[in-house]
Amino acid sequence: MCQTHASREPLRIRDFYNKDLSFSPYAREHEGTDILVRGYMAPPLKAQSKFLVLTSRPMAVCPFCESEADWPDDIIVIYTDGIIDVVPFNVPIEVDGKLELGTYTDTQIGFVSRVRVTSASFEKM
């Protein structure tokens, strides 16, 4: 049965990882499914982007990482189908999209991620 946006519980970023930074059973259970996740938009890496970095707490600077070894456990890359409207870093947002796990390097900007939400949309809380 399909759940509506309003009836789904948002996932928490911290629940995607075990203490050793491997993916949790919780994350594996939701891999490939449409999820809701709440957080904050980090300042964009470039103008006219189709992606954003979702953080678990407000960050005034983007936590850009060069390798998966440096990947923080409190951010998720969000890919949208269109250019994003930037939201101030201290305004909470809710993201809806498909959860993807595993190391991925964006070929256009070189950003390395371990967790992504694709075909995403978001709204201010």
Coordinates of C-alpha atoms in Angstrom, one line a residue:
M1 CA 0.0 0.0 0.0
C2 CA 1.4 3.4 -1.0
Q3 CA 1.8 5.9 1.9
T4 CA 1.1 9.6 1.3
H5 CA 3.8 12.2 2.1
A6 CA 1.8 13.3 5.2
S7 CA 1.5 9.8 6.7
R8 CA 5.2 8.7 6.3
E9 CA 7.6 9.2 9.2
P10 CA 10.8 11.2 8.3
L11 CA 14.0 9.2 8.7
R12 CA 16.8 10.7 10.9
I13 CA 20.3 11.2 9.3
R14 CA 22.0 9.6 12.3
D15 CA 20.0 6.4 11.8
F16 CA 21.8 5.6 8.5
Y17 CA 25.1 4.6 10.1
N18 CA 26.4 2.1 12.7
K19 CA 29.1 3.4 15.1
D20 CA 31.8 2.1 12.8
L21 CA 30.3 4.2 9.9
S22 CA 29.0 1.2 8.0
F23 CA 25.4 1.4 6.9
S24 CA 22.9 0.4 9.5
P25 CA 20.2 -2.3 9.0
Y26 CA 17.7 0.7 9.1
A27 CA 19.4 2.3 6.1
R28 CA 19.7 -1.0 4.2
E29 CA 16.0 -1.6 4.8
H30 CA 15.1 1.7 3.1
E31 CA 17.6 1.5 0.3
G32 CA 15.9 2.0 -3.1
T33 CA 12.7 3.3 -1.6
D34 CA 11.1 6.7 -1.4
I35 CA 11.9 8.3 1.9
L36 CA 11.4 11.5 3.9
V37 CA 14.3 13.0 5.7
R38 CA 14.6 16.3 7.6
G39 CA 17.6 18.5 8.0
Y40 CA 19.2 21.8 6.9
M41 CA 20.5 22.9 3.6
A42 CA 24.2 23.6 3.7
P43 CA 25.3 26.6 1.6
P44 CA 25.5 25.6 -2.0
L45 CA 28.8 24.6 -3.6
K46 CA 27.9 26.5 -6.8
A47 CA 25.1 28.6 -8.3
Q48 CA 22.3 27.0 -10.4
S49 CA 22.8 23.6 -8.8
K50 CA 20.6 20.5 -9.1
F51 CA 21.9 19.2 -5.8
L52 CA 22.2 20.2 -2.2
V53 CA 23.9 18.9 0.9
L54 CA 21.4 18.1 3.7
T55 CA 22.9 18.3 7.2
S56 CA 21.6 17.2 10.6
R57 CA 22.3 20.6 12.1
P58 CA 22.6 24.1 10.6
M59 CA 26.0 24.8 9.0
A60 CA 27.2 28.1 7.7
V61 CA 29.7 26.5 5.4
C62 CA 29.4 23.4 3.2
P63 CA 31.0 20.2 4.5
F64 CA 32.5 19.4 1.1
C65 CA 34.5 16.2 1.2
E66 CA 37.3 14.9 -1.0
S67 CA 37.0 11.2 -0.3
E68 CA 34.6 8.7 1.3
A69 CA 37.2 8.3 4.0
D70 CA 36.4 11.8 5.2
W71 CA 32.7 11.4 4.8
P72 CA 30.8 12.8 7.8
D73 CA 28.0 10.7 9.2
D74 CA 25.6 13.7 9.5
I75 CA 25.1 14.8 5.9
I76 CA 23.3 13.4 2.8
V77 CA 23.6 14.6 -0.8
I78 CA 20.3 15.4 -2.3
Y79 CA 19.8 15.4 -6.1
T80 CA 16.8 17.2 -7.6
D81 CA 15.5 17.1 -11.2
G82 CA 15.6 20.9 -11.4
I83 CA 17.6 23.9 -10.2
I84 CA 17.2 24.3 -6.4
D85 CA 15.9 27.4 -4.7
V86 CA 18.4 28.1 -1.9
V87 CA 17.0 28.1 1.6
P88 CA 18.8 29.8 4.5
F89 CA 21.2 27.4 6.3
N90 CA 19.2 27.7 9.6
V91 CA 15.7 26.9 8.2
P92 CA 14.7 23.2 8.5
I93 CA 13.6 21.4 5.3
E94 CA 12.0 18.1 4.6
V95 CA 13.2 16.1 1.6
D96 CA 11.3 13.5 -0.3
G97 CA 13.1 11.1 -2.8
K98 CA 14.7 7.8 -3.4
L99 CA 17.5 6.6 -1.0
E100 CA 20.7 5.4 -2.6
L101 CA 23.6 3.9 -0.6
G102 CA 27.3 3.3 -1.6
T103 CA 30.2 5.3 -2.8
Y104 CA 29.4 7.5 -5.8
T105 CA 31.5 10.2 -7.4
D106 CA 29.6 12.9 -9.2
T107 CA 31.3 13.2 -12.6
Q108 CA 30.4 16.9 -13.1
I109 CA 31.7 18.3 -9.8
G110 CA 33.8 15.5 -8.3
F111 CA 31.8 15.4 -5.1
V112 CA 32.1 12.0 -3.4
S113 CA 29.1 10.7 -1.4
R114 CA 28.1 7.6 0.5
V115 CA 24.4 8.4 0.9
R116 CA 22.2 10.1 -1.6
V117 CA 18.5 10.9 -2.2
T118 CA 17.7 11.2 -5.9
S119 CA 14.7 12.5 -7.8
A120 CA 14.1 14.6 -4.7
S121 CA 11.9 17.5 -3.9
F122 CA 12.0 19.5 -0.7
E123 CA 10.0 22.1 1.3
K124 CA 10.6 24.4 4.2
M125 CA 9.3 23.2 7.5

